[in-house]
mmCIF file of C-alpha atoms in Angstrom:
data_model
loop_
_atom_site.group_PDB
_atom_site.id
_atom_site.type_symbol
_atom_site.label_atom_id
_atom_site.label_comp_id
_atom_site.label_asym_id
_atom_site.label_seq_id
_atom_site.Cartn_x
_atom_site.Cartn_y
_atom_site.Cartn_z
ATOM 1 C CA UNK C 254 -243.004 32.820 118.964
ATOM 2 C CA UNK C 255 -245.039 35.398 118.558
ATOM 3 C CA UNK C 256 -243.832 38.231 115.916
ATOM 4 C CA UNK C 257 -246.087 40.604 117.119
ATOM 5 C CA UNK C 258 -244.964 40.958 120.283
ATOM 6 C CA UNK C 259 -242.195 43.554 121.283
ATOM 7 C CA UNK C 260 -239.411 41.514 122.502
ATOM 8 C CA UNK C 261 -235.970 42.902 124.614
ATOM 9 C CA UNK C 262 -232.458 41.056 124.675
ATOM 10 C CA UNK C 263 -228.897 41.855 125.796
ATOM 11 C CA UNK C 264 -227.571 42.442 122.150
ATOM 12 C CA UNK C 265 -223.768 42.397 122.991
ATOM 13 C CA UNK C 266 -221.578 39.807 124.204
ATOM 14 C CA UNK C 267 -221.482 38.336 128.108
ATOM 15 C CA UNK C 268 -218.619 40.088 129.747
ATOM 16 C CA UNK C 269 -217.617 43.485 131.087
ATOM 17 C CA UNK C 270 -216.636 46.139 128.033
ATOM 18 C CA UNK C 271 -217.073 49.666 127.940
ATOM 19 C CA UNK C 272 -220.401 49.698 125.948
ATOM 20 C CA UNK C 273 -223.300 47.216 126.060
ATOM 21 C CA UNK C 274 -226.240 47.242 123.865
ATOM 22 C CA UNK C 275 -230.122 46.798 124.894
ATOM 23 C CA UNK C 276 -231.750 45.264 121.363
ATOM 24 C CA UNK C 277 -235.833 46.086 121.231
ATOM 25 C CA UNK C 278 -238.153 44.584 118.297
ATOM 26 C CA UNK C 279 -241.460 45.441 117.680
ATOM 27 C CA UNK C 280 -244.456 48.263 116.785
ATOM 28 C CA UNK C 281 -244.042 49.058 120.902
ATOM 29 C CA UNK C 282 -240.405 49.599 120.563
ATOM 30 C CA UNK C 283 -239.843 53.186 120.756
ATOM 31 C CA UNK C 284 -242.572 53.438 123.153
ATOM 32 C CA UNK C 285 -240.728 50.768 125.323
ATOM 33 C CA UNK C 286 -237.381 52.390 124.965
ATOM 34 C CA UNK C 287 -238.405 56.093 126.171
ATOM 35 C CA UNK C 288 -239.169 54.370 129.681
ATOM 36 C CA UNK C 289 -236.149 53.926 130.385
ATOM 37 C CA UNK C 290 -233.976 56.522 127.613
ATOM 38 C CA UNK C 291 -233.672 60.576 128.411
ATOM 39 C CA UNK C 292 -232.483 62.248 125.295
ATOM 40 C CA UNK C 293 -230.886 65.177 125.114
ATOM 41 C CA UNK C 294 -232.550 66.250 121.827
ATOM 42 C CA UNK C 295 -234.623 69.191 121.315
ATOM 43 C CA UNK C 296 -238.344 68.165 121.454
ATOM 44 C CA UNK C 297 -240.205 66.748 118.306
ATOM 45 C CA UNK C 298 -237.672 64.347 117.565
ATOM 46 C CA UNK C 299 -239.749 61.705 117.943
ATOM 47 C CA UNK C 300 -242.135 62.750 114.996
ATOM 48 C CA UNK C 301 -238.671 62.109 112.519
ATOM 49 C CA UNK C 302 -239.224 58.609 111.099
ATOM 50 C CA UNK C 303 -236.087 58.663 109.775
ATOM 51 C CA UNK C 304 -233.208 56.081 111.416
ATOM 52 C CA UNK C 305 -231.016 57.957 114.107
ATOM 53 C CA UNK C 306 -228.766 58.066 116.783
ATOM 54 C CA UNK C 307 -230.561 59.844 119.397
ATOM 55 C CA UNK C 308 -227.719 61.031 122.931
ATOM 56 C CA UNK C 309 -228.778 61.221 125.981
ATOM 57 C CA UNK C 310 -228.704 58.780 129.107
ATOM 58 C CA UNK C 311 -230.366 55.378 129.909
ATOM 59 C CA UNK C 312 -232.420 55.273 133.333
ATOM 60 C CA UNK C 313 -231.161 52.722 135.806
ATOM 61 C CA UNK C 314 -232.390 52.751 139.222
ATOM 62 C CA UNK C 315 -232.124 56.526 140.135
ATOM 63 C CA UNK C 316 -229.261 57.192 138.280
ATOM 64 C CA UNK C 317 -229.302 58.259 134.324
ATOM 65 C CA UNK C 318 -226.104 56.627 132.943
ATOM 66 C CA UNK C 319 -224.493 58.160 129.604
ATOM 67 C CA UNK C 320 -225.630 56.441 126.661
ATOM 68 C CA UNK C 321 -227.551 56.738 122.798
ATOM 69 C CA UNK C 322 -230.560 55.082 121.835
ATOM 70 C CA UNK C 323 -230.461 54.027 118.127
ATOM 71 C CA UNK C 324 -233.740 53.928 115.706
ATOM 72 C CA UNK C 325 -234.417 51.961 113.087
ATOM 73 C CA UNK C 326 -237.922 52.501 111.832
ATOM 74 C CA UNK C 327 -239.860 49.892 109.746
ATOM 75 C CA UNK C 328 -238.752 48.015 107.196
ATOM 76 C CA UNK C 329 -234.968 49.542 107.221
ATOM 77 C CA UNK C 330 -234.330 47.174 110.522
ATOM 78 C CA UNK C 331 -232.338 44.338 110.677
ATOM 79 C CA UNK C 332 -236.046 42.129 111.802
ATOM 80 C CA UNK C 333 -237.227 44.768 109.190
ATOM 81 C CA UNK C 334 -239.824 45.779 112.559
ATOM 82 C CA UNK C 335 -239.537 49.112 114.453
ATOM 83 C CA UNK C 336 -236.374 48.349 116.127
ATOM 84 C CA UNK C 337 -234.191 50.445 118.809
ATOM 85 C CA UNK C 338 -230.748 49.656 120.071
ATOM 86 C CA UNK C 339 -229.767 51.160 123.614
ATOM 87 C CA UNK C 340 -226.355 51.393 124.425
ATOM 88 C CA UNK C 341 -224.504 52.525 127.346
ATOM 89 C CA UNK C 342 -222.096 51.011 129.857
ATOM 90 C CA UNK C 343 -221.396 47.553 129.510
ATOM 91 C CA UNK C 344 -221.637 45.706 132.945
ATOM 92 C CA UNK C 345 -223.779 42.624 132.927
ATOM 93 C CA UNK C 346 -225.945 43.703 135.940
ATOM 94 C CA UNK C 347 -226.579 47.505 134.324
ATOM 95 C CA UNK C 348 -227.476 45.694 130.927
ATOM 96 C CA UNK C 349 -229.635 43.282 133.146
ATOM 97 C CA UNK C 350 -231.525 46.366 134.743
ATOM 98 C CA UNK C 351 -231.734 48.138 131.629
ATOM 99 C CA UNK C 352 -234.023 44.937 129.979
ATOM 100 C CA UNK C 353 -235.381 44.388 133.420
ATOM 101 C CA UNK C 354 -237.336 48.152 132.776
ATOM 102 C CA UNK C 355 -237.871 47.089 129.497
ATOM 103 C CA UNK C 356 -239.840 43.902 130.646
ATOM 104 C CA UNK C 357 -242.051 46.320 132.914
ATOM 105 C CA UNK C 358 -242.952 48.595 130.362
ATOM 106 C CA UNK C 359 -244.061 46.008 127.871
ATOM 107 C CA UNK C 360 -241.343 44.327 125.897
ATOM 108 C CA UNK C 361 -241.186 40.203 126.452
ATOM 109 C CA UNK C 362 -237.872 38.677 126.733
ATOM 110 C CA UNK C 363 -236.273 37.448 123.518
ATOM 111 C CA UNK C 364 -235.811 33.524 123.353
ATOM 112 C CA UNK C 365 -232.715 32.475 121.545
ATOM 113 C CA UNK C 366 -231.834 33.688 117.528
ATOM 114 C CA UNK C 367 -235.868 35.404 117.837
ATOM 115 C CA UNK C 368 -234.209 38.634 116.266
ATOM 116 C CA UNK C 369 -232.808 36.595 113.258
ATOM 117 C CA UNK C 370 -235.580 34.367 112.866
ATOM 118 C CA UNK C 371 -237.703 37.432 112.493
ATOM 119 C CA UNK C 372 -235.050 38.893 110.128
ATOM 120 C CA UNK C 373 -235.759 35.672 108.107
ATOM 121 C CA UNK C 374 -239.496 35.575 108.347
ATOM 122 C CA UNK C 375 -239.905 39.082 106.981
ATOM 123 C CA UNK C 376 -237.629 37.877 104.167
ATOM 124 C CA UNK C 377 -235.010 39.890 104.963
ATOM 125 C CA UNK C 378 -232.582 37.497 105.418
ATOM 126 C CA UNK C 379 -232.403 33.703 103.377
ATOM 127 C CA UNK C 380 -231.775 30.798 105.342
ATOM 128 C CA UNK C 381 -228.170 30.339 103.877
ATOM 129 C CA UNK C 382 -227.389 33.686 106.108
ATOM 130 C CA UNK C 383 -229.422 32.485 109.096
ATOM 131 C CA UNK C 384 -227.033 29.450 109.268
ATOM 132 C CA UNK C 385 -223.837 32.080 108.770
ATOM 133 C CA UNK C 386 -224.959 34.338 111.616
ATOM 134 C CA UNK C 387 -225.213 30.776 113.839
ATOM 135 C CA UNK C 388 -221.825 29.858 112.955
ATOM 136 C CA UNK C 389 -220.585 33.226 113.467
ATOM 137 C CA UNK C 390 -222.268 32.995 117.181
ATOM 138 C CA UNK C 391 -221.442 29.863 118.093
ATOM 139 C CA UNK C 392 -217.601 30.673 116.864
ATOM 140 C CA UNK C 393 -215.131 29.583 119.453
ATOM 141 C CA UNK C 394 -212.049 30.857 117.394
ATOM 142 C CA UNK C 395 -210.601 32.844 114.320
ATOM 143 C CA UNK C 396 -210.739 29.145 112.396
ATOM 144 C CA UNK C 397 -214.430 28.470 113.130
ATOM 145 C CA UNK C 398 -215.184 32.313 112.788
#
């Protein structure tokens, strides 16, 4: 695993629901993220390091799809990296596009838990929580939940 590297995962769970989230991590995230996000902002939003919800649509195959694109700039992240959430419709094969455009422009595929192990290697998480947000994966009912 390489921490330097701007890595792209399907952030929400398998399935078909009305919204599906794109996860990005890394200093190429943004970057990554406007190859495949329109916003409907006014220019120069980009220069605001501040974390935001940006609206607008995501770009899949020739059709722009309605959707935000959510910032979180360095070190107020969950992997405490440059970090951008895409969200939009939740089908499996538009979230599959969506990280297939990501892959072009840059990002590398997440392996497993690489988000939380990076959370936990910028000490932003202890491993006591790493092992809660496994259980809390892994969950196969309210009990184990």
């Amino acid at each position: 695993m390489n921490v330097e590297d701007t890595i792209v995962a399907v952030s929400s769970p398998p399935g078909s629901a009305l919204r599906g989230i794109v996860r990005l991590s890394g200093c190429d995230s943004l970057r990554i993220a406007e190859a495949v996000f329109k916003s409907d902002a006014a220019d120069g939003w980009q220069a605001d390091k501040t974390n935001r919800c940006v609206r607008g649509g995501v770009r899949v195959a020739d059709a722009d799809l309605p959707g935000m694109m959510l910032v979180f700039h360095a070190p107020k992240s969950y992997t405490r990296q440059d970090m951008v959430e895409l969200h939009t419709l939740g089908a499996a094969t538009i979230l599959g596009m969506i990280v297939d455009a990501c892959l072009q422009a840059g990002a590398r595929r997440a392996n497993a838990g690489e988000f939380t192990a990076r959370a936990f290697l910028a000490g932003a998480m202890g491993a006591d929580q790493i092992q809660g947000v496994a259980a809390m994966i892994s969950a196969r009912s309210d009990s184990e939940l």
